[in-house]
Amino acid sequence: MFDRLTDDARWVVRRGQDHARATGATAIESEHLLLAVSEREDTRAQRVLVDAGLTTTRLRRLMDQERERSLRFAGIEPSPIPVSPSEAKLPLATSAKNVLRRAVARAAQGPSKGIDSAGLLRGILDQEAGTVPRLLALAEIDRSELLTALGADAAR
């Protein structure tokens, strides 16, 4: 699976790991990959996110809001996340593995078998449940519009 990732996509996965560590996560989730895509300058994927108003700063705020909202819904008072810096390689959580599976499946259908950050973003946006769809709902952004913009951007 990783052999199909371009250097661009590998950067996103590595940076996603950095984001996971910074939030105290024990695994790389799809939202960490989304943050990394938003930072990958001069890419189609980042351009689509920024054009929709999803900058890295805004995504971080949305993640904080979503976490607080979910905890309150569960009857838990939000508190700061304890972060213990670790250099250990973090595993991919199920949500991130599913992103990669979707990206691989989509790439297999196209002329290029490689997966770039746009392919990862498609895999992230294809999620129908989980943190990323909740982030988009908080931001009042329709994921199908992002997917359409990503496809239209590829045609330029």
Tab-separated table of N, CA and C in Angstrom:
chain	number	residue	atom	x	y	z
A	1	MET	N	0.823	-1.189	0.000
A	1	MET	CA	0.000	0.000	0.000
A	1	MET	C	0.873	1.260	0.000
A	2	PHE	N	1.896	1.302	0.846
A	2	PHE	CA	2.734	2.495	0.947
A	2	PHE	C	3.602	2.687	-0.288
A	3	ASP	N	3.840	1.597	-1.032
A	3	ASP	CA	4.670	1.719	-2.228
A	3	ASP	C	3.989	2.547	-3.316
A	4	ARG	N	2.685	2.730	-3.228
A	4	ARG	CA	1.955	3.535	-4.216
A	4	ARG	C	1.941	5.022	-3.874
A	5	LEU	N	2.384	5.374	-2.683
A	5	LEU	CA	2.370	6.779	-2.267
A	5	LEU	C	3.494	7.555	-2.942
A	6	THR	N	3.146	8.717	-3.485
A	6	THR	CA	4.164	9.611	-4.029
A	6	THR	C	4.906	10.260	-2.861
A	7	ASP	N	5.988	10.957	-3.176
A	7	ASP	CA	6.714	11.677	-2.119
A	7	ASP	C	5.791	12.669	-1.413
A	8	ASP	N	4.914	13.282	-2.185
A	8	ASP	CA	3.933	14.227	-1.655
A	8	ASP	C	3.053	13.550	-0.600
A	9	ALA	N	2.522	12.400	-0.917
A	9	ALA	CA	1.641	11.676	0.012
A	9	ALA	C	2.419	11.150	1.219
A	10	ARG	N	3.642	10.721	0.999
A	10	ARG	CA	4.466	10.257	2.130
A	10	ARG	C	4.704	11.405	3.114
A	11	TRP	N	4.922	12.602	2.578
A	11	TRP	CA	5.093	13.779	3.433
A	11	TRP	C	3.845	13.980	4.282
A	12	VAL	N	2.671	13.843	3.668
A	12	VAL	CA	1.410	14.024	4.389
A	12	VAL	C	1.301	13.018	5.530
A	13	VAL	N	1.644	11.768	5.278
A	13	VAL	CA	1.547	10.742	6.330
A	13	VAL	C	2.536	11.045	7.459
A	14	ARG	N	3.769	11.417	7.097
A	14	ARG	CA	4.754	11.763	8.144
A	14	ARG	C	4.289	12.965	8.962
A	15	ARG	N	3.768	13.971	8.278
A	15	ARG	CA	3.302	15.174	8.981
A	15	ARG	C	2.049	14.872	9.804
A	16	GLY	N	1.227	13.971	9.307
A	16	GLY	CA	0.065	13.527	10.072
A	16	GLY	C	0.493	12.898	11.388
A	17	GLN	N	1.593	12.153	11.343
A	17	GLN	CA	2.131	11.564	12.571
A	17	GLN	C	2.567	12.660	13.547
A	18	ASP	N	3.189	13.708	13.025
A	18	ASP	CA	3.584	14.837	13.882
A	18	ASP	C	2.364	15.460	14.561
A	19	HIS	N	1.287	15.627	13.792
A	19	HIS	CA	0.057	16.200	14.360
A	19	HIS	C	-0.541	15.269	15.417
A	20	ALA	N	-0.502	13.988	15.152
A	20	ALA	CA	-1.033	13.029	16.128
A	20	ALA	C	-0.245	13.126	17.436
A	21	ARG	N	1.071	13.149	17.320
A	21	ARG	CA	1.912	13.275	18.519
A	21	ARG	C	1.601	14.563	19.277
A	22	ALA	N	1.456	15.657	18.540
A	22	ALA	CA	1.220	16.966	19.169
A	22	ALA	C	-0.095	17.013	19.931
A	23	THR	N	-1.048	16.179	19.543
A	23	THR	CA	-2.339	16.167	20.238
A	23	THR	C	-2.418	15.065	21.287
A	24	GLY	N	-1.329	14.331	21.469
A	24	GLY	CA	-1.327	13.269	22.463
A	24	GLY	C	-1.992	11.991	21.997
A	25	ALA	N	-2.273	11.891	20.699
A	25	ALA	CA	-2.924	10.688	20.169
A	25	ALA	C	-1.953	9.510	20.179
A	26	THR	N	-2.511	8.323	20.249
A	26	THR	CA	-1.689	7.112	20.234
A	26	THR	C	-1.629	6.487	18.850
A	27	ALA	N	-2.343	7.085	17.895
A	27	ALA	CA	-2.338	6.597	16.516
A	27	ALA	C	-2.663	7.762	15.583
A	28	ILE	N	-2.318	7.606	14.321
A	28	ILE	CA	-2.601	8.620	13.308
A	28	ILE	C	-4.026	8.420	12.813
A	29	GLU	N	-4.850	9.445	12.985
A	29	GLU	CA	-6.253	9.404	12.546
A	29	GLU	C	-6.404	10.196	11.248
A	30	SER	N	-7.549	10.049	10.612
A	30	SER	CA	-7.792	10.761	9.350
A	30	SER	C	-7.752	12.277	9.532
A	31	GLU	N	-8.164	12.771	10.697
A	31	GLU	CA	-8.121	14.221	10.909
A	31	GLU	C	-6.690	14.741	10.974
A	32	HIS	N	-5.749	13.902	11.418
A	32	HIS	CA	-4.341	14.301	11.422
A	32	HIS	C	-3.831	14.394	9.982
A	33	LEU	N	-4.288	13.468	9.140
A	33	LEU	CA	-3.921	13.522	7.722
A	33	LEU	C	-4.523	14.765	7.064
A	34	LEU	N	-5.756	15.105	7.432
A	34	LEU	CA	-6.401	16.299	6.887
A	34	LEU	C	-5.606	17.552	7.252
A	35	LEU	N	-5.175	17.643	8.494
A	35	LEU	CA	-4.341	18.780	8.908
A	35	LEU	C	-3.071	18.846	8.072
A	36	ALA	N	-2.453	17.700	7.856
A	36	ALA	CA	-1.218	17.660	7.071
A	36	ALA	C	-1.468	18.089	5.628
A	37	VAL	N	-2.561	17.630	5.036
A	37	VAL	CA	-2.895	18.048	3.666
A	37	VAL	C	-3.054	19.564	3.617
A	38	SER	N	-3.661	20.136	4.646
A	38	SER	CA	-3.885	21.589	4.663
A	38	SER	C	-2.579	22.375	4.740
A	39	GLU	N	-1.513	21.725	5.159
A	39	GLU	CA	-0.199	22.376	5.264
A	39	GLU	C	0.683	22.155	4.041
A	40	ARG	N	0.318	21.209	3.204
A	40	ARG	CA	1.172	20.840	2.063
A	40	ARG	C	1.041	21.891	0.967
A	41	GLU	N	1.947	22.845	1.001
A	41	GLU	CA	1.863	24.002	0.108
A	41	GLU	C	2.024	23.632	-1.361
A	42	ASP	N	1.384	24.451	-2.183
A	42	ASP	CA	1.483	24.333	-3.639
A	42	ASP	C	0.970	23.005	-4.181
A	43	THR	N	-0.084	22.488	-3.554
A	43	THR	CA	-0.720	21.270	-4.056
A	43	THR	C	-2.188	21.555	-4.350
A	44	ARG	N	-2.752	20.762	-5.245
A	44	ARG	CA	-4.186	20.890	-5.549
A	44	ARG	C	-5.009	20.718	-4.296
A	45	ALA	N	-4.648	19.708	-3.516
A	45	ALA	CA	-5.433	19.377	-2.320
A	45	ALA	C	-5.473	20.558	-1.353
A	46	GLN	N	-4.324	21.145	-1.090
A	46	GLN	CA	-4.302	22.294	-0.178
A	46	GLN	C	-5.107	23.454	-0.754
A	47	ARG	N	-4.995	23.685	-2.052
A	47	ARG	CA	-5.720	24.784	-2.697
A	47	ARG	C	-7.231	24.611	-2.528
A	48	VAL	N	-7.723	23.385	-2.691
A	48	VAL	CA	-9.160	23.123	-2.522
A	48	VAL	C	-9.588	23.425	-1.090
A	49	LEU	N	-8.788	22.984	-0.120
A	49	LEU	CA	-9.127	23.239	1.283
A	49	LEU	C	-9.116	24.733	1.599
A	50	VAL	N	-8.069	25.412	1.176
A	50	VAL	CA	-7.948	26.847	1.462
A	50	VAL	C	-9.068	27.628	0.773
A	51	ASP	N	-9.387	27.261	-0.464
A	51	ASP	CA	-10.481	27.944	-1.175
A	51	ASP	C	-11.814	27.782	-0.438
A	52	ALA	N	-11.954	26.690	0.299
A	52	ALA	CA	-13.176	26.447	1.082
A	52	ALA	C	-13.090	27.059	2.480
A	53	GLY	N	-11.965	27.711	2.773
A	53	GLY	CA	-11.796	28.331	4.085
A	53	GLY	C	-11.240	27.394	5.140
A	54	LEU	N	-10.767	26.233	4.710
A	54	LEU	CA	-10.233	25.255	5.667
A	54	LEU	C	-8.713	25.355	5.739
A	55	THR	N	-8.260	26.403	6.382
A	55	THR	CA	-6.831	26.569	6.625
A	55	THR	C	-6.424	25.669	7.790
A	56	THR	N	-5.145	25.511	7.974
A	56	THR	CA	-4.652	24.704	9.091
A	56	THR	C	-5.144	25.266	10.420
A	57	THR	N	-5.085	26.577	10.571
A	57	THR	CA	-5.536	27.216	11.813
A	57	THR	C	-7.014	26.942	12.062
A	58	ARG	N	-7.825	27.095	11.029
A	58	ARG	CA	-9.263	26.853	11.209
A	58	ARG	C	-9.529	25.384	11.510
A	59	LEU	N	-8.833	24.484	10.845
A	59	LEU	CA	-9.034	23.057	11.112
A	59	LEU	C	-8.677	22.712	12.559
A	60	ARG	N	-7.609	23.297	13.066
A	60	ARG	CA	-7.244	23.047	14.472
A	60	ARG	C	-8.349	23.526	15.415
A	61	ARG	N	-8.884	24.713	15.140
A	61	ARG	CA	-9.984	25.231	15.966
A	61	ARG	C	-11.201	24.313	15.881
A	62	LEU	N	-11.514	23.862	14.679
A	62	LEU	CA	-12.652	22.955	14.502
A	62	LEU	C	-12.429	21.642	15.247
A	63	MET	N	-11.188	21.147	15.231
A	63	MET	CA	-10.887	19.911	15.961
A	63	MET	C	-11.098	20.109	17.458
A	64	ASP	N	-10.668	21.251	17.972
A	64	ASP	CA	-10.879	21.543	19.396
A	64	ASP	C	-12.371	21.617	19.719
A	65	GLN	N	-13.127	22.306	18.864
A	65	GLN	CA	-14.575	22.424	19.079
A	65	GLN	C	-15.254	21.058	19.019
A	66	GLU	N	-14.860	20.247	18.049
A	66	GLU	CA	-15.479	18.930	17.891
A	66	GLU	C	-15.174	18.048	19.094
A	67	ARG	N	-13.944	18.106	19.582
A	67	ARG	CA	-13.563	17.312	20.751
A	67	ARG	C	-14.396	17.723	21.963
A	68	GLU	N	-14.476	19.026	22.211
A	68	GLU	CA	-15.256	19.521	23.354
A	68	GLU	C	-16.726	19.137	23.226
A	69	ARG	N	-17.254	19.281	22.050
A	69	ARG	CA	-18.662	18.948	21.806
A	69	ARG	C	-18.931	17.454	22.038
A	70	SER	N	-18.049	16.611	21.528
A	70	SER	CA	-18.220	15.163	21.696
A	70	SER	C	-18.104	14.752	23.160
A	71	LEU	N	-17.136	15.339	23.864
A	71	LEU	CA	-16.979	15.018	25.284
A	71	LEU	C	-18.207	15.456	26.083
A	72	ARG	N	-18.690	16.650	25.816
A	72	ARG	CA	-19.884	17.134	26.528
A	72	ARG	C	-21.091	16.256	26.231
A	73	PHE	N	-21.221	15.825	24.990
A	73	PHE	CA	-22.321	14.944	24.614
A	73	PHE	C	-22.264	13.647	25.423
A	74	ALA	N	-21.038	13.188	25.712
A	74	ALA	CA	-20.854	11.966	26.493
A	74	ALA	C	-20.914	12.229	27.997
A	75	GLY	N	-21.146	13.494	28.382
A	75	GLY	CA	-21.241	13.826	29.796
A	75	GLY	C	-19.902	14.024	30.471
A	76	ILE	N	-18.873	14.301	29.679
A	76	ILE	CA	-17.523	14.492	30.215
A	76	ILE	C	-17.135	15.950	30.038
A	77	GLU	N	-16.634	16.540	31.106
A	77	GLU	CA	-16.178	17.927	31.032
A	77	GLU	C	-14.815	17.961	30.322
A	78	PRO	N	-14.702	18.737	29.233
A	78	PRO	CA	-13.424	18.811	28.516
A	78	PRO	C	-12.316	19.379	29.396
A	79	SER	N	-11.138	18.838	29.230
A	79	SER	CA	-9.963	19.341	29.931
A	79	SER	C	-8.792	19.284	28.956
A	80	PRO	N	-7.718	19.992	29.272
A	80	PRO	CA	-6.561	19.963	28.371
A	80	PRO	C	-6.070	18.532	28.154
A	81	ILE	N	-5.599	18.297	26.942
A	81	ILE	CA	-5.090	16.971	26.601
A	81	ILE	C	-3.672	16.849	27.139
A	82	PRO	N	-3.416	15.824	27.955
A	82	PRO	CA	-2.044	15.628	28.417
A	82	PRO	C	-1.188	15.120	27.256
A	83	VAL	N	-0.124	15.825	26.985
A	83	VAL	CA	0.745	15.441	25.879
A	83	VAL	C	2.089	15.019	26.441
A	84	SER	N	2.466	13.802	26.117
A	84	SER	CA	3.795	13.330	26.496
A	84	SER	C	4.547	13.067	25.198
A	85	PRO	N	5.499	13.938	24.886
A	85	PRO	CA	6.228	13.811	23.627
A	85	PRO	C	6.854	12.432	23.474
A	86	SER	N	6.703	11.899	22.296
A	86	SER	CA	7.261	10.588	22.006
A	86	SER	C	7.836	10.608	20.604
A	87	GLU	N	8.907	9.939	20.431
A	87	GLU	CA	9.501	9.819	19.100
A	87	GLU	C	9.150	8.473	18.477
A	88	ALA	N	8.392	7.671	19.206
A	88	ALA	CA	8.014	6.358	18.686
A	88	ALA	C	7.136	6.524	17.453
A	89	LYS	N	7.294	5.611	16.523
A	89	LYS	CA	6.466	5.631	15.320
A	89	LYS	C	5.047	5.248	15.719
A	90	LEU	N	4.092	6.082	15.335
A	90	LEU	CA	2.695	5.823	15.669
A	90	LEU	C	2.050	4.967	14.583
A	91	PRO	N	1.177	4.063	14.980
A	91	PRO	CA	0.464	3.258	13.982
A	91	PRO	C	-0.657	4.072	13.342
A	92	LEU	N	-1.142	3.576	12.235
A	92	LEU	CA	-2.315	4.175	11.607
A	92	LEU	C	-3.552	3.650	12.308
A	93	ALA	N	-4.436	4.546	12.694
A	93	ALA	CA	-5.724	4.146	13.265
A	93	ALA	C	-6.613	3.650	12.123
A	94	THR	N	-7.719	3.048	12.475
A	94	THR	CA	-8.636	2.516	11.471
A	94	THR	C	-9.063	3.583	10.475
A	95	SER	N	-9.351	4.790	10.951
A	95	SER	CA	-9.804	5.847	10.029
A	95	SER	C	-8.735	6.170	8.986
A	96	ALA	N	-7.470	6.218	9.388
A	96	ALA	CA	-6.383	6.506	8.449
A	96	ALA	C	-6.143	5.326	7.508
A	97	LYS	N	-6.247	4.110	8.031
A	97	LYS	CA	-6.110	2.929	7.161
A	97	LYS	C	-7.196	2.928	6.094
A	98	ASN	N	-8.398	3.302	6.492
A	98	ASN	CA	-9.499	3.356	5.527
A	98	ASN	C	-9.269	4.433	4.472
A	99	VAL	N	-8.670	5.544	4.862
A	99	VAL	CA	-8.313	6.588	3.896
A	99	VAL	C	-7.377	5.999	2.846
A	100	LEU	N	-6.356	5.290	3.310
A	100	LEU	CA	-5.391	4.703	2.380
A	100	LEU	C	-6.042	3.645	1.498
A	101	ARG	N	-6.896	2.822	2.071
A	101	ARG	CA	-7.592	1.798	1.267
A	101	ARG	C	-8.422	2.442	0.160
A	102	ARG	N	-9.160	3.484	0.522
A	102	ARG	CA	-9.982	4.168	-0.486
A	102	ARG	C	-9.103	4.817	-1.553
A	103	ALA	N	-8.000	5.409	-1.149
A	103	ALA	CA	-7.092	6.049	-2.108
A	103	ALA	C	-6.478	5.018	-3.050
A	104	VAL	N	-6.103	3.864	-2.516
A	104	VAL	CA	-5.536	2.794	-3.344
A	104	VAL	C	-6.576	2.288	-4.336
A	105	ALA	N	-7.787	2.066	-3.857
A	105	ALA	CA	-8.853	1.564	-4.734
A	105	ALA	C	-9.143	2.557	-5.855
A	106	ARG	N	-9.193	3.834	-5.526
A	106	ARG	CA	-9.471	4.855	-6.545
A	106	ARG	C	-8.313	4.947	-7.537
A	107	ALA	N	-7.075	4.893	-7.035
A	107	ALA	CA	-5.907	4.981	-7.918
A	107	ALA	C	-5.856	3.796	-8.879
A	108	ALA	N	-6.285	2.636	-8.413
A	108	ALA	CA	-6.265	1.440	-9.258
A	108	ALA	C	-7.195	1.580	-10.461
A	109	GLN	N	-8.192	2.446	-10.354
A	109	GLN	CA	-9.153	2.647	-11.443
A	109	GLN	C	-8.685	3.697	-12.452
A	110	GLY	N	-7.680	4.473	-12.100
A	110	GLY	CA	-7.251	5.574	-12.960
A	110	GLY	C	-6.017	5.235	-13.769
A	111	PRO	N	-5.597	6.174	-14.610
A	111	PRO	CA	-4.419	5.947	-15.446
A	111	PRO	C	-3.120	5.909	-14.637
A	112	SER	N	-3.075	6.684	-13.558
A	112	SER	CA	-1.894	6.700	-12.699
A	112	SER	C	-2.178	5.864	-11.461
A	113	LYS	N	-1.275	4.976	-11.151
A	113	LYS	CA	-1.462	4.117	-9.978
A	113	LYS	C	-0.911	4.767	-8.710
A	114	GLY	N	-0.238	5.925	-8.864
A	114	GLY	CA	0.333	6.608	-7.715
A	114	GLY	C	-0.708	7.403	-6.953
A	115	ILE	N	-0.448	7.582	-5.660
A	115	ILE	CA	-1.364	8.319	-4.789
A	115	ILE	C	-0.637	9.560	-4.280
A	116	ASP	N	-1.206	10.733	-4.584
A	116	ASP	CA	-0.642	11.989	-4.107
A	116	ASP	C	-1.526	12.555	-2.998
A	117	SER	N	-1.250	13.783	-2.574
A	117	SER	CA	-2.045	14.367	-1.489
A	117	SER	C	-3.503	14.551	-1.901
A	118	ALA	N	-3.765	14.794	-3.184
A	118	ALA	CA	-5.154	14.904	-3.649
A	118	ALA	C	-5.870	13.561	-3.519
A	119	GLY	N	-5.162	12.478	-3.809
A	119	GLY	CA	-5.747	11.144	-3.633
A	119	GLY	C	-6.049	10.857	-2.174
A	120	LEU	N	-5.148	11.287	-1.294
A	120	LEU	CA	-5.403	11.120	0.140
A	120	LEU	C	-6.591	11.972	0.570
A	121	LEU	N	-6.664	13.203	0.066
A	121	LEU	CA	-7.788	14.065	0.437
A	121	LEU	C	-9.112	13.452	-0.020
A	122	ARG	N	-9.135	12.865	-1.209
A	122	ARG	CA	-10.365	12.191	-1.652
A	122	ARG	C	-10.735	11.080	-0.676
A	123	GLY	N	-9.739	10.302	-0.272
A	123	GLY	CA	-9.991	9.226	0.691
A	123	GLY	C	-10.498	9.754	2.021
A	124	ILE	N	-9.978	10.894	2.441
A	124	ILE	CA	-10.423	11.527	3.690
A	124	ILE	C	-11.867	12.007	3.549
A	125	LEU	N	-12.155	12.662	2.438
A	125	LEU	CA	-13.487	13.240	2.232
A	125	LEU	C	-14.553	12.196	1.942
A	126	ASP	N	-14.147	11.011	1.519
A	126	ASP	CA	-15.108	9.936	1.241
A	126	ASP	C	-15.712	9.347	2.513
A	127	GLN	N	-15.165	9.701	3.665
A	127	GLN	CA	-15.709	9.190	4.930
A	127	GLN	C	-17.114	9.723	5.158
A	128	GLU	N	-17.993	8.843	5.564
A	128	GLU	CA	-19.371	9.259	5.839
A	128	GLU	C	-19.636	9.410	7.330
A	129	ALA	N	-18.761	8.868	8.153
A	129	ALA	CA	-18.920	8.960	9.608
A	129	ALA	C	-17.545	9.191	10.223
A	130	GLY	N	-17.543	9.775	11.414
A	130	GLY	CA	-16.283	9.983	12.115
A	130	GLY	C	-15.987	11.455	12.336
A	131	THR	N	-14.776	11.708	12.765
A	131	THR	CA	-14.379	13.067	13.135
A	131	THR	C	-14.383	14.028	11.950
A	132	VAL	N	-13.829	13.612	10.826
A	132	VAL	CA	-13.747	14.534	9.684
A	132	VAL	C	-15.128	14.989	9.213
A	133	PRO	N	-16.097	14.093	9.025
A	133	PRO	CA	-17.432	14.585	8.654
A	133	PRO	C	-18.039	15.524	9.706
A	134	ARG	N	-17.748	15.269	10.983
A	134	ARG	CA	-18.250	16.176	12.027
A	134	ARG	C	-17.561	17.541	11.946
A	135	LEU	N	-16.258	17.553	11.621
A	135	LEU	CA	-15.541	18.823	11.446
A	135	LEU	C	-16.148	19.628	10.303
A	136	LEU	N	-16.425	18.946	9.201
A	136	LEU	CA	-17.008	19.630	8.046
A	136	LEU	C	-18.400	20.160	8.372
A	137	ALA	N	-19.162	19.394	9.143
A	137	ALA	CA	-20.499	19.846	9.547
A	137	ALA	C	-20.398	21.089	10.433
A	138	LEU	N	-19.442	21.085	11.365
A	138	LEU	CA	-19.237	22.267	12.213
A	138	LEU	C	-18.885	23.494	11.373
A	139	ALA	N	-18.105	23.265	10.324
A	139	ALA	CA	-17.684	24.359	9.448
A	139	ALA	C	-18.751	24.713	8.414
A	140	GLU	N	-19.835	23.931	8.419
A	140	GLU	CA	-20.924	24.108	7.451
A	140	GLU	C	-20.413	24.017	6.018
A	141	ILE	N	-19.591	22.988	5.787
A	141	ILE	CA	-19.029	22.739	4.464
A	141	ILE	C	-19.519	21.382	3.979
A	142	ASP	N	-20.019	21.362	2.770
A	142	ASP	CA	-20.524	20.145	2.152
A	142	ASP	C	-19.345	19.381	1.537
A	143	ARG	N	-19.103	18.186	2.036
A	143	ARG	CA	-17.949	17.425	1.548
A	143	ARG	C	-18.067	17.101	0.067
A	144	SER	N	-19.296	16.915	-0.432
A	144	SER	CA	-19.453	16.625	-1.862
A	144	SER	C	-18.989	17.818	-2.706
A	145	GLU	N	-19.169	19.032	-2.182
A	145	GLU	CA	-18.670	20.212	-2.901
A	145	GLU	C	-17.141	20.233	-2.925
A	146	LEU	N	-16.525	19.800	-1.831
A	146	LEU	CA	-15.059	19.717	-1.813
A	146	LEU	C	-14.574	18.674	-2.809
A	147	LEU	N	-15.255	17.532	-2.855
A	147	LEU	CA	-14.878	16.482	-3.806
A	147	LEU	C	-15.046	16.968	-5.242
A	148	THR	N	-16.120	17.695	-5.495
A	148	THR	CA	-16.342	18.253	-6.832
A	148	THR	C	-15.234	19.246	-7.177
A	149	ALA	N	-14.896	20.113	-6.230
A	149	ALA	CA	-13.826	21.090	-6.455
A	149	ALA	C	-12.496	20.393	-6.696
A	150	LEU	N	-12.253	19.323	-5.994
A	150	LEU	CA	-11.009	18.569	-6.167
A	150	LEU	C	-10.950	17.972	-7.567
A	151	GLY	N	-12.077	17.456	-8.039
A	151	GLY	CA	-12.138	16.912	-9.395
A	151	GLY	C	-12.003	17.992	-10.446
A	152	ALA	N	-12.659	19.132	-10.228
A	152	ALA	CA	-12.591	20.246	-11.172
A	152	ALA	C	-11.185	20.823	-11.208
A	153	ASP	N	-10.539	20.859	-10.052
A	153	ASP	CA	-9.183	21.382	-9.972
A	153	ASP	C	-8.229	20.508	-10.770
A	154	ALA	N	-8.490	19.200	-10.792
A	154	ALA	CA	-7.628	18.274	-11.529
A	154	ALA	C	-7.721	18.528	-13.028
A	155	ALA	N	-8.854	19.051	-13.486
A	155	ALA	CA	-9.055	19.289	-14.911
A	155	ALA	C	-8.345	20.553	-15.400
A	156	ARG	N	-7.875	21.393	-14.475
A	156	ARG	CA	-7.213	22.650	-14.876
A	156	ARG	C	-5.855	22.404	-15.456
